[in-house]
Amino acid sequence: MESLRSKKYKKDFVNTFDGDETGDLKPRQTPGVLYSKAIPTPVERPELLAWSEELANELGIAKPTDQQDIEILGGNFITDTMYPYAACYAGHQFGNWAGQLGDGRAITLGEWELANGKTWELQLKGAGPTPYSRRADGRAVLRSSVREYLMSEAMHYLGVPTTRALSLVATGEPVLRDMFYNGNAAYEPGAIVMRTAPSFLRFGNFEMLNARKETDNLLKLVNWTIDRHYPHLTGEDKVLLWFNELVERTASMVVEWQRVGFVHGVMNTDNMSVLGLTIDYGPFSFLDNYDPEFTPNTTDLPGRRYAFGKQPSIAYWNLGCLAGALLPLITKDQLLPALETFKEIYWKKFYAMMGNKLGLDQVKATDIELIKQFEETLSAIQPDITIFYQLLIELPLFMRSEEEVEEHFRDSFYSDLKPEEKGALYTLISNYLERLNTNTIKRQDSQQRMRDANPRFILRNYLLHQAIEELEKGQNTLFQELQEAIKHPYTAKYDQFFAKRPDWAGQKAGCSMLSCSS
Ligand code: AMP
Ligand code: MG
């Protein structure tokens, strides 16, 4: 274990690529460079609110023991070997080309080397302006920092590929936010998350170099990404192999989102990781009731581009943007077929995942109909999806009537079933039981498969909302409970949270709908 202040940080990225070294934080375009030096702006009173013990142990980072380490986590102290920078990237936002964006409030301090020689970027989010802050302040509020801190860790424990969060620090400074863009700006407490990942490179880093016709930089960045993060890919066609693998990783990531009911909320290409990690936690949500049209992002209305059910097609669209950015390096004839594999890969993984959720021994061609029937019936009835699958695990093998089926799933319903819905659910469950009868695995193995695929605890938005309200009043009981609960999503250990979203949270700001204003 090494302390944050005594570590010798690596800076391979800044040593490899051209950057703007002036340290000037004035907002501007930065053609020709991949990053700009950006020293965090000090904050008044950094106070450690949370520390991810297990992640720190994995990375070999010693827990802060005194104020000096906390000053690092708050952006007040930079060690000799750090080189703080903001990365320059572009992106497509809500389907439109947005040009240069960049890390407007994220600053990478350095690369933390592990015993195995691999490195993880340590990045502060909310540490003050960078040249990419445009008209914004480079800060983050407590509310959004708590959400990113807890949710990225929750996703990790759910088994979903994600960036991680090491610490949550209150800044002791207020931040002005107009949460719903309605002219009601108010001061909120500020906070900083230290997040970490092998790399925070996004599709948008590559799109920017292509848009600027910096083909040498583009080739260099692609080679760097492959050599460092995909070292098993070698040879003349390694760029194509990389794209193929990223298509597969992205498909896997989205299948995992669909498995646990996660809605990202802002799948712009600047929020898509080239390692296939869930990145940039903003107006995200888990589904409570099963509504494929649900988007948690107020900015995403009325189009609902980033709704739960659209995530696979948006991932494909985003990969298309990346493919476009790679055209100077590989031909369209090579890229297009690679891009087109997305659908086949996605559906194959999706059906396999659904087979596990349903406890099937294998997914046969005839099971596809059953899976579609689940989708249709659940979309119509919209039960609480987490509770529904938990009840499905315990389904008695003989169900005689519509009433019996309705009774079994009652705790998952948000409203009474209409007669035709009762009928549809009964037909679905009868078909399912018939299929379970043909399973070649034991019932308890099938149930175990379901327990492993269906989370019992999810970090619902209303729970986050309550924890944040408490924290803003200086109480951390619920926050700490949630910090533990996220580590046991597939068990009944935290069953005090095994409940539907309460009525009051259905329409409440911050519980159902969120804005990007964070
Ligand atoms: P997001 O939608 O959170 O991915 O952000 C889109 C862009 O806006 C990125 O370039 C962010 O760095 C930038 N951004 C968002 N919030 C802020 C902020 N408070 N200060 C500076 N830049 C920001
Ligand atoms: Mg972003």
Coordinates of C-alpha atoms and ligand atoms in Angstrom, one line a residue:
M1 CA 0.0 0.0 0.0
E2 CA 1.2 3.4 -0.9
S3 CA -0.1 6.8 0.1
L4 CA -1.5 9.2 -2.4
R5 CA 1.2 11.7 -1.6
S6 CA 4.3 9.5 -1.7
K7 CA 3.4 7.6 -4.9
K8 CA 5.6 8.1 -8.0
Y9 CA 2.9 8.8 -10.6
K10 CA 3.4 7.8 -14.2
K11 CA 2.5 10.3 -17.0
D12 CA 2.7 8.2 -20.1
F13 CA -0.2 9.9 -21.8
V14 CA 1.2 13.4 -21.5
N15 CA 4.6 12.1 -22.3
T16 CA 3.3 10.5 -25.5
F17 CA 1.0 13.1 -26.9
D18 CA 1.2 16.8 -27.7
G19 CA -0.6 19.0 -25.2
D20 CA -1.1 22.6 -24.4
E21 CA 1.4 23.1 -21.6
T22 CA 0.6 26.7 -20.8
G23 CA -1.7 25.9 -17.9
D24 CA -4.0 28.7 -19.1
L25 CA -7.6 27.9 -17.9
K26 CA -9.3 30.3 -20.2
P27 CA -12.0 28.6 -22.3
R28 CA -10.8 28.0 -25.9
Q29 CA -10.4 25.7 -28.8
T30 CA -7.2 23.7 -28.7
P31 CA -6.4 22.4 -32.1
G32 CA -3.4 20.2 -32.6
V33 CA -3.3 18.9 -29.0
L34 CA -4.9 16.0 -27.1
Y35 CA -5.0 17.6 -23.7
S36 CA -4.3 20.8 -21.8
K37 CA -2.5 21.2 -18.5
A38 CA -5.0 22.2 -15.9
I39 CA -4.2 22.7 -12.2
P40 CA -7.2 22.1 -10.0
T41 CA -8.6 25.2 -8.3
P42 CA -8.2 24.9 -4.5
V43 CA -11.4 24.7 -2.4
E44 CA -12.0 26.0 1.0
R45 CA -12.5 23.1 3.4
P46 CA -12.1 19.6 1.8
E47 CA -13.6 17.0 4.0
L48 CA -13.6 13.3 3.3
L49 CA -17.1 11.9 3.2
A50 CA -16.5 8.5 1.8
W51 CA -13.6 6.2 0.8
S52 CA -13.9 2.9 -1.2
E53 CA -11.9 0.6 0.9
E54 CA -12.0 -2.4 -1.4
L55 CA -11.1 -0.5 -4.5
A56 CA -8.3 1.2 -2.7
N57 CA -7.0 -2.2 -1.6
E58 CA -7.2 -3.6 -5.1
L59 CA -5.1 -0.6 -6.4
G60 CA -2.8 -0.6 -3.4
I61 CA -3.8 2.9 -2.3
A62 CA -3.5 3.6 1.4
K63 CA -6.5 5.2 3.1
P64 CA -5.9 8.9 3.9
T65 CA -4.7 9.2 7.4
D66 CA -4.3 13.0 7.6
Q67 CA -5.4 16.2 6.0
Q68 CA -2.6 16.2 3.4
D69 CA -4.0 13.3 1.5
I70 CA -7.5 14.8 1.7
E71 CA -6.1 18.0 0.2
I72 CA -5.0 15.9 -2.8
L73 CA -8.6 14.4 -3.1
G74 CA -10.0 17.9 -2.9
G75 CA -7.6 19.3 -5.6
N76 CA -5.7 21.5 -3.1
F77 CA -2.4 19.8 -3.3
I78 CA -0.5 18.4 -6.3
T79 CA 2.6 16.2 -5.8
D80 CA 5.8 16.6 -7.7
T81 CA 5.2 13.6 -10.0
M82 CA 1.6 14.5 -10.9
Y83 CA 0.8 16.2 -14.1
P84 CA -2.8 17.4 -14.0
Y85 CA -4.5 17.7 -17.3
A86 CA -7.9 17.9 -19.0
A87 CA -8.4 15.8 -22.1
C88 CA -9.6 17.3 -25.3
Y89 CA -12.4 15.4 -27.1
A90 CA -15.5 16.1 -29.2
G91 CA -18.7 14.3 -29.6
H92 CA -22.2 13.8 -30.9
Q93 CA -24.8 15.0 -28.4
F94 CA -28.4 14.0 -28.8
G95 CA -27.7 13.0 -32.4
N96 CA -25.9 16.2 -33.4
W97 CA -22.3 17.0 -34.0
A98 CA -21.2 19.2 -31.0
G99 CA -17.6 19.9 -32.0
Q100 CA -15.0 20.3 -29.2
L101 CA -16.2 19.4 -25.7
G102 CA -13.3 18.1 -23.6
D103 CA -13.0 17.5 -19.8
G104 CA -14.8 20.6 -18.6
R105 CA -14.7 19.6 -15.0
A106 CA -12.6 16.5 -14.9
I107 CA -8.9 16.7 -14.3
T108 CA -6.6 13.7 -14.4
L109 CA -3.9 14.0 -11.8
G110 CA -1.7 11.1 -12.8
E111 CA -1.4 7.4 -13.6
W112 CA -1.3 5.0 -10.7
E113 CA 0.9 2.0 -11.4
L114 CA -0.1 -1.3 -9.9
A115 CA 2.2 -4.1 -8.9
N116 CA 1.4 -5.9 -12.2
G117 CA 2.6 -2.9 -14.3
K118 CA -0.9 -1.8 -15.3
T119 CA -1.9 1.8 -14.7
W120 CA -5.1 3.4 -13.6
E121 CA -5.9 7.1 -14.2
L122 CA -6.8 9.0 -11.1
Q123 CA -9.2 11.7 -12.0
L124 CA -10.9 14.4 -10.0
K125 CA -14.4 15.4 -11.1
G126 CA -15.5 18.9 -10.0
A127 CA -12.1 20.3 -9.3
G128 CA -12.6 23.6 -11.1
P129 CA -12.4 25.0 -14.6
T130 CA -10.3 23.8 -17.5
P131 CA -9.9 25.2 -21.0
Y132 CA -12.9 23.0 -21.9
S133 CA -15.3 24.3 -19.3
R134 CA -16.9 26.6 -21.9
R135 CA -19.4 28.8 -19.9
A136 CA -19.6 26.5 -16.9
D137 CA -17.8 26.5 -13.6
G138 CA -15.9 23.2 -13.6
R139 CA -17.6 22.2 -10.3
A140 CA -19.9 19.5 -9.2
V141 CA -22.6 19.6 -6.6
L142 CA -22.9 17.1 -3.7
R143 CA -26.1 15.6 -5.2
S144 CA -24.4 14.6 -8.5
S145 CA -21.2 13.5 -6.8
V146 CA -23.0 11.2 -4.4
R147 CA -24.9 9.7 -7.3
E148 CA -21.7 9.1 -9.3
Y149 CA -19.8 7.8 -6.3
L150 CA -22.4 5.3 -5.2
M151 CA -23.7 4.3 -8.6
S152 CA -20.4 3.5 -10.3
E153 CA -19.5 1.3 -7.3
A154 CA -23.0 -0.3 -7.3
M155 CA -22.5 -1.1 -11.0
H156 CA -19.2 -2.7 -10.3
Y157 CA -20.7 -5.0 -7.6
L158 CA -23.5 -5.9 -10.0
G159 CA -20.9 -7.1 -12.4
V160 CA -21.4 -4.4 -15.0
P161 CA -18.2 -3.0 -16.6
T162 CA -17.7 0.5 -15.2
T163 CA -15.3 3.2 -14.2
R164 CA -14.9 3.2 -10.4
A165 CA -15.0 5.8 -7.6
L166 CA -12.4 6.0 -4.9
S167 CA -13.4 9.0 -2.8
L168 CA -16.1 11.6 -2.1
V169 CA -15.0 14.9 -0.7
A170 CA -17.1 17.8 0.3
T171 CA -15.5 21.1 -0.7
G172 CA -17.0 23.4 1.9
E173 CA -18.0 25.7 -0.9
P174 CA -21.4 26.5 -2.4
V175 CA -22.1 25.9 -6.1
L176 CA -24.8 27.8 -8.0
R177 CA -27.1 25.5 -10.0
D178 CA -30.4 26.0 -11.9
M179 CA -31.4 22.4 -11.5
F180 CA -34.4 22.5 -13.9
Y181 CA -33.3 25.2 -16.2
N182 CA -36.3 27.2 -15.1
G183 CA -34.6 30.4 -13.8
N184 CA -34.6 29.1 -10.2
A185 CA -30.9 29.0 -9.5
A186 CA -29.9 28.1 -6.0
Y187 CA -26.7 27.4 -4.1
E188 CA -25.9 23.8 -3.3
P189 CA -23.0 22.2 -1.4
G190 CA -20.1 21.3 -3.7
A191 CA -18.2 18.0 -3.8
I192 CA -15.5 16.2 -5.7
V193 CA -15.3 12.6 -6.7
M194 CA -12.0 10.9 -7.4
R195 CA -12.8 8.4 -10.1
T196 CA -10.5 5.9 -11.6
A197 CA -10.3 3.6 -14.6
P198 CA -7.5 2.2 -16.8
S199 CA -8.5 4.9 -19.2
F200 CA -11.2 7.5 -19.6
L201 CA -10.7 7.7 -23.4
R202 CA -14.1 8.1 -25.2
F203 CA -15.3 7.7 -28.8
G204 CA -15.2 11.5 -28.8
N205 CA -11.4 11.6 -28.5
F206 CA -11.1 9.9 -31.8
E207 CA -14.0 11.8 -33.4
M208 CA -12.2 15.0 -32.6
L209 CA -9.0 14.1 -34.3
N210 CA -10.8 13.0 -37.4
A211 CA -12.9 16.1 -37.5
R212 CA -9.7 18.2 -37.3
K213 CA -8.1 16.1 -40.0
E214 CA -5.2 15.3 -37.6
T215 CA -4.6 11.9 -39.1
D216 CA -1.1 11.4 -37.6
N217 CA -2.5 12.1 -34.1
L218 CA -5.5 9.8 -34.8
L219 CA -3.2 6.9 -35.8
K220 CA -1.0 7.5 -32.8
L221 CA -4.0 7.5 -30.4
V222 CA -5.4 4.4 -31.9
N223 CA -2.1 2.6 -31.7
W224 CA -1.6 3.8 -28.1
T225 CA -5.1 2.5 -27.1
I226 CA -4.5 -0.9 -28.7
D227 CA -1.0 -1.4 -27.4
R228 CA -1.9 -0.4 -23.9
H229 CA -5.4 -1.6 -23.5
Y230 CA -5.8 -4.3 -26.1
P231 CA -2.2 -5.7 -26.1
H232 CA -3.4 -9.1 -27.4
L233 CA -4.3 -7.4 -30.7
T234 CA -1.3 -7.3 -33.0
G235 CA -0.4 -7.4 -36.7
E236 CA -1.4 -5.5 -39.8
D237 CA -5.1 -5.5 -39.3
K238 CA -5.1 -4.7 -35.6
V239 CA -7.2 -1.5 -36.0
L240 CA -10.0 -3.5 -37.5
L241 CA -9.6 -6.2 -34.8
W242 CA -9.8 -3.4 -32.2
F243 CA -13.0 -2.0 -33.6
N244 CA -14.4 -5.5 -33.8
E245 CA -13.6 -6.1 -30.1
L246 CA -15.0 -2.7 -29.1
V247 CA -18.3 -3.6 -30.9
E248 CA -18.4 -6.7 -28.9
R249 CA -17.5 -5.0 -25.6
T250 CA -20.1 -2.3 -26.1
A251 CA -22.8 -4.8 -26.9
S252 CA -21.9 -6.7 -23.7
M253 CA -22.0 -3.6 -21.7
V254 CA -25.5 -2.7 -22.9
V255 CA -26.8 -6.2 -22.5
E256 CA -25.7 -5.9 -18.8
W257 CA -27.5 -2.6 -18.5
Q258 CA -30.7 -4.3 -19.8
R259 CA -30.2 -7.2 -17.4
V260 CA -30.2 -5.0 -14.3
G261 CA -32.5 -2.3 -15.7
F262 CA -30.0 0.6 -15.9
V263 CA -30.8 3.6 -18.0
H264 CA -27.7 5.7 -18.6
G265 CA -29.6 8.8 -19.7
V266 CA -26.9 10.6 -21.8
M267 CA -25.5 8.2 -24.3
N268 CA -23.7 10.9 -26.2
T269 CA -20.6 9.7 -28.0
D270 CA -18.4 11.7 -25.6
N271 CA -19.9 9.5 -22.9
M272 CA -18.9 6.2 -24.6
S273 CA -15.8 4.5 -23.3
V274 CA -13.3 2.9 -25.7
L275 CA -12.8 0.2 -23.1
G276 CA -16.5 -0.7 -23.1
L277 CA -17.0 0.7 -19.6
T278 CA -20.1 2.5 -18.2
I279 CA -18.8 6.1 -17.9
D280 CA -20.1 9.5 -16.9
Y281 CA -22.8 9.0 -14.4
G282 CA -25.3 11.9 -14.8
P283 CA -29.1 11.7 -15.0
F284 CA -29.1 7.9 -14.9
S285 CA -31.7 5.7 -13.2
F286 CA -32.6 2.1 -12.6
L287 CA -36.0 1.1 -13.8
D288 CA -38.7 0.8 -11.1
N289 CA -41.7 -0.2 -13.2
Y290 CA -40.8 -1.9 -16.5
D291 CA -41.2 0.9 -19.0
P292 CA -38.9 0.6 -22.1
E293 CA -39.9 4.2 -23.0
F294 CA -38.5 5.6 -19.7
T295 CA -35.8 8.2 -19.8
P296 CA -34.6 9.8 -16.6
N297 CA -33.2 12.8 -18.4
T298 CA -35.4 15.9 -18.6
T299 CA -33.2 17.1 -21.5
D300 CA -34.1 13.9 -23.4
L301 CA -37.8 14.9 -23.6
P302 CA -39.8 14.7 -25.7
G303 CA -37.7 12.6 -28.1
R304 CA -36.7 10.0 -25.6
R305 CA -33.6 9.1 -27.6
Y306 CA -31.9 7.6 -24.5
A307 CA -34.9 5.7 -23.2
F308 CA -34.2 2.2 -21.7
G309 CA -35.4 0.3 -24.7
K310 CA -33.4 2.4 -27.2
Q311 CA -30.0 1.8 -25.5
P312 CA -29.0 -1.0 -27.9
S313 CA -29.8 0.9 -31.1
I314 CA -28.1 4.1 -29.7
A315 CA -25.0 2.1 -28.9
Y316 CA -24.9 0.9 -32.5
W317 CA -25.4 4.4 -33.7
N318 CA -22.6 5.6 -31.6
L319 CA -20.3 2.9 -32.8
G320 CA -21.2 4.2 -36.3
C321 CA -19.8 7.6 -35.3
L322 CA -16.6 6.0 -34.1
A323 CA -16.4 4.0 -37.3
G324 CA -16.7 7.2 -39.2
A325 CA -13.8 8.7 -37.2
L326 CA -11.6 5.7 -38.2
L327 CA -12.2 6.1 -41.9
P328 CA -8.8 7.7 -42.5
L329 CA -7.2 4.5 -41.1
I330 CA -9.3 1.7 -42.5
T331 CA -11.6 1.4 -45.5
K332 CA -15.3 1.6 -45.4
D333 CA -15.5 -1.9 -46.9
Q334 CA -13.8 -3.2 -43.8
L335 CA -15.5 -1.0 -41.2
L336 CA -19.1 -1.4 -42.3
P337 CA -19.3 -5.2 -42.0
A338 CA -17.6 -4.9 -38.6
L339 CA -20.2 -2.4 -37.5
E340 CA -23.0 -4.5 -38.8
T341 CA -21.9 -7.4 -36.6
F342 CA -23.3 -5.4 -33.7
K343 CA -26.9 -6.6 -34.1
E344 CA -26.1 -10.2 -34.3
I345 CA -23.7 -10.0 -31.4
Y346 CA -26.1 -8.0 -29.3
W347 CA -29.1 -10.3 -29.8
K348 CA -27.0 -13.4 -29.2
K349 CA -25.8 -12.0 -25.9
F350 CA -29.2 -10.6 -25.1
Y351 CA -31.0 -13.9 -25.5
A352 CA -28.3 -15.8 -23.5
M353 CA -28.7 -13.2 -20.7
M354 CA -32.5 -13.5 -20.8
G355 CA -32.1 -17.3 -20.6
N356 CA -30.2 -16.8 -17.4
K357 CA -32.8 -14.4 -16.0
L358 CA -35.5 -17.0 -16.7
G359 CA -33.4 -19.9 -15.4
L360 CA -33.4 -21.8 -18.7
D361 CA -30.8 -24.6 -19.3
Q362 CA -30.2 -23.2 -22.8
V363 CA -31.8 -20.8 -25.2
K364 CA -33.3 -22.7 -28.0
A365 CA -34.8 -21.2 -31.2
T366 CA -38.3 -21.8 -29.8
D367 CA -37.4 -19.9 -26.6
I368 CA -37.0 -16.6 -28.5
E369 CA -40.8 -16.4 -28.7
L370 CA -41.2 -16.9 -25.0
I371 CA -38.6 -14.1 -24.3
K372 CA -40.5 -11.8 -26.7
Q373 CA -43.7 -12.6 -24.8
F374 CA -42.0 -11.7 -21.5
E375 CA -41.0 -8.3 -23.1
E376 CA -44.4 -7.6 -24.4
T377 CA -46.4 -8.6 -21.3
L378 CA -44.1 -6.9 -18.9
S379 CA -44.0 -3.7 -21.0
A380 CA -47.8 -3.7 -20.9
I381 CA -48.2 -4.5 -17.2
Q382 CA -45.2 -2.6 -16.0
P383 CA -44.5 -4.3 -12.8
D384 CA -41.6 -3.4 -10.6
I385 CA -39.0 -5.3 -12.7
T386 CA -36.6 -6.1 -9.8
I387 CA -39.4 -7.5 -7.6
F388 CA -41.1 -9.3 -10.5
Y389 CA -38.0 -11.4 -11.3
Q390 CA -37.4 -12.1 -7.6
L391 CA -40.9 -13.5 -7.4
L392 CA -40.4 -15.4 -10.6
I393 CA -37.5 -17.3 -8.9
E394 CA -40.0 -18.5 -6.2
L395 CA -42.7 -19.4 -8.7
P396 CA -44.7 -22.6 -7.7
L397 CA -44.5 -25.1 -10.5
F398 CA -48.2 -25.4 -10.7
M399 CA -50.4 -22.4 -11.2
R400 CA -54.1 -23.2 -11.6
S401 CA -55.8 -19.9 -12.3
E402 CA -55.4 -16.2 -13.3
E403 CA -56.1 -15.2 -9.7
E404 CA -53.3 -17.5 -8.4
V405 CA -50.8 -16.0 -10.8
E406 CA -52.0 -12.4 -10.0
E407 CA -51.7 -13.1 -6.3
H408 CA -48.1 -14.5 -6.6
F409 CA -46.9 -11.3 -8.4
R410 CA -49.0 -8.8 -6.5
D411 CA -46.2 -7.2 -4.6
S412 CA -44.6 -6.1 -7.9
F413 CA -47.6 -4.3 -9.4
Y414 CA -47.8 -0.5 -9.3
S415 CA -51.5 -0.6 -10.3
D416 CA -54.3 -3.1 -10.4
L417 CA -54.3 -5.4 -13.4
K418 CA -57.0 -5.0 -16.1
P419 CA -58.8 -8.2 -17.1
E420 CA -56.9 -8.5 -20.3
E421 CA -53.6 -8.0 -18.4
K422 CA -54.5 -10.8 -16.0
G423 CA -55.2 -13.0 -19.0
A424 CA -51.9 -12.1 -20.7
L425 CA -49.9 -12.7 -17.5
Y426 CA -51.6 -16.1 -16.9
T427 CA -50.8 -17.2 -20.5
L428 CA -47.2 -16.0 -20.2
I429 CA -46.6 -17.8 -16.9
S430 CA -48.3 -21.0 -18.2
N431 CA -46.0 -21.0 -21.2
Y432 CA -43.1 -20.4 -19.0
L433 CA -43.9 -23.2 -16.6
E434 CA -44.3 -25.5 -19.6
R435 CA -40.9 -24.5 -20.7
L436 CA -39.4 -25.0 -17.2
N437 CA -40.7 -28.6 -17.4
T438 CA -38.4 -29.3 -20.3
N439 CA -35.3 -28.0 -18.4
T440 CA -32.5 -30.5 -18.3
I441 CA -31.1 -28.9 -15.2
K442 CA -32.4 -29.3 -11.6
R443 CA -34.9 -26.8 -10.3
Q444 CA -32.5 -25.5 -7.7
D445 CA -29.7 -25.0 -10.3
S446 CA -32.2 -23.1 -12.5
Q447 CA -33.1 -21.0 -9.5
Q448 CA -29.5 -20.4 -8.7
R449 CA -28.9 -19.2 -12.2
M450 CA -31.8 -16.8 -11.8
R451 CA -30.5 -15.5 -8.5
D452 CA -27.1 -14.8 -10.1
A453 CA -28.7 -12.9 -13.0
N454 CA -31.4 -10.9 -11.2
P455 CA -30.4 -8.3 -8.7
R456 CA -32.4 -8.2 -5.5
F457 CA -31.0 -4.9 -4.4
I458 CA -30.8 -2.0 -6.8
L459 CA -29.8 1.6 -6.0
R460 CA -33.1 3.2 -6.7
N461 CA -33.2 6.9 -7.4
Y462 CA -35.5 7.7 -4.5
L463 CA -33.0 6.0 -2.1
L464 CA -30.2 8.1 -3.5
H465 CA -32.5 11.2 -3.2
Q466 CA -33.1 10.5 0.5
A467 CA -29.5 9.8 1.2
I468 CA -28.5 13.1 -0.4
E469 CA -31.2 15.1 1.5
E470 CA -29.8 13.6 4.7
L471 CA -26.2 14.3 3.8
E472 CA -27.1 17.9 3.0
K473 CA -28.3 18.1 6.6
G474 CA -25.1 16.5 7.8
Q475 CA -26.4 13.0 8.5
N476 CA -24.8 10.0 6.8
T477 CA -26.8 7.0 8.2
L478 CA -28.6 6.1 5.0
F479 CA -25.6 6.9 2.8
Q480 CA -23.5 4.5 4.8
E481 CA -26.1 1.9 4.7
L482 CA -26.4 2.2 0.9
Q483 CA -22.6 2.1 0.6
E484 CA -22.7 -1.4 2.2
A485 CA -25.9 -2.5 0.5
I486 CA -24.5 -2.0 -3.0
K487 CA -21.9 -4.6 -2.3
H488 CA -24.5 -7.4 -1.9
P489 CA -27.0 -6.9 -4.8
Y490 CA -27.8 -10.6 -5.3
T491 CA -28.6 -11.5 -1.7
A492 CA -31.4 -10.7 0.8
K493 CA -28.9 -9.1 3.2
Y494 CA -30.4 -5.6 2.7
D495 CA -34.0 -6.6 2.4
Q496 CA -35.1 -3.5 4.2
F497 CA -34.7 -1.9 0.8
F498 CA -36.6 -4.7 -1.0
A499 CA -39.7 -2.6 -1.8
K500 CA -41.3 -0.8 -4.7
R501 CA -40.7 2.9 -5.3
P502 CA -43.0 4.7 -2.9
D503 CA -45.9 6.7 -4.3
W504 CA -44.4 10.1 -3.3
A505 CA -41.3 9.4 -5.4
G506 CA -43.2 8.7 -8.6
Q507 CA -43.2 12.3 -9.9
K508 CA -40.8 14.0 -7.5
A509 CA -37.9 16.0 -9.0
G510 CA -34.6 14.1 -8.4
C511 CA -36.5 10.8 -7.9
S512 CA -38.0 10.1 -11.3
M513 CA -36.6 12.8 -13.6
L514 CA -33.2 14.4 -13.4
S515 CA -31.5 17.1 -15.3
C516 CA -27.9 17.3 -16.6
S517 CA -27.4 20.3 -14.3
S518 CA -25.0 18.7 -11.9
Ligands
AMP1 P1 -22.0 15.6 -19.8 O1 -23.3 15.7 -20.5 O2 -22.0 15.6 -18.3 O3 -21.2 14.4 -20.3 O4 -21.1 16.9 -20.2 C1 -21.0 17.4 -21.5 C2 -19.8 18.4 -21.5 O5 -20.1 19.5 -20.7 C3 -18.5 17.8 -21.1 O6 -17.5 18.5 -21.9 C4 -18.4 18.3 -19.7 O7 -17.0 18.4 -19.2 C5 -19.0 19.6 -19.7 N1 -19.6 20.0 -18.4 C6 -20.7 19.5 -17.8 N2 -20.8 20.1 -16.6 C7 -19.9 21.0 -16.4 C8 -19.5 22.0 -15.4 N3 -20.2 22.2 -14.3 N4 -18.4 22.8 -15.7 C9 -17.7 22.6 -16.8 N5 -18.0 21.8 -17.8 C10 -19.0 21.0 -17.6
MG2 MG -19.5 13.6 -20.2

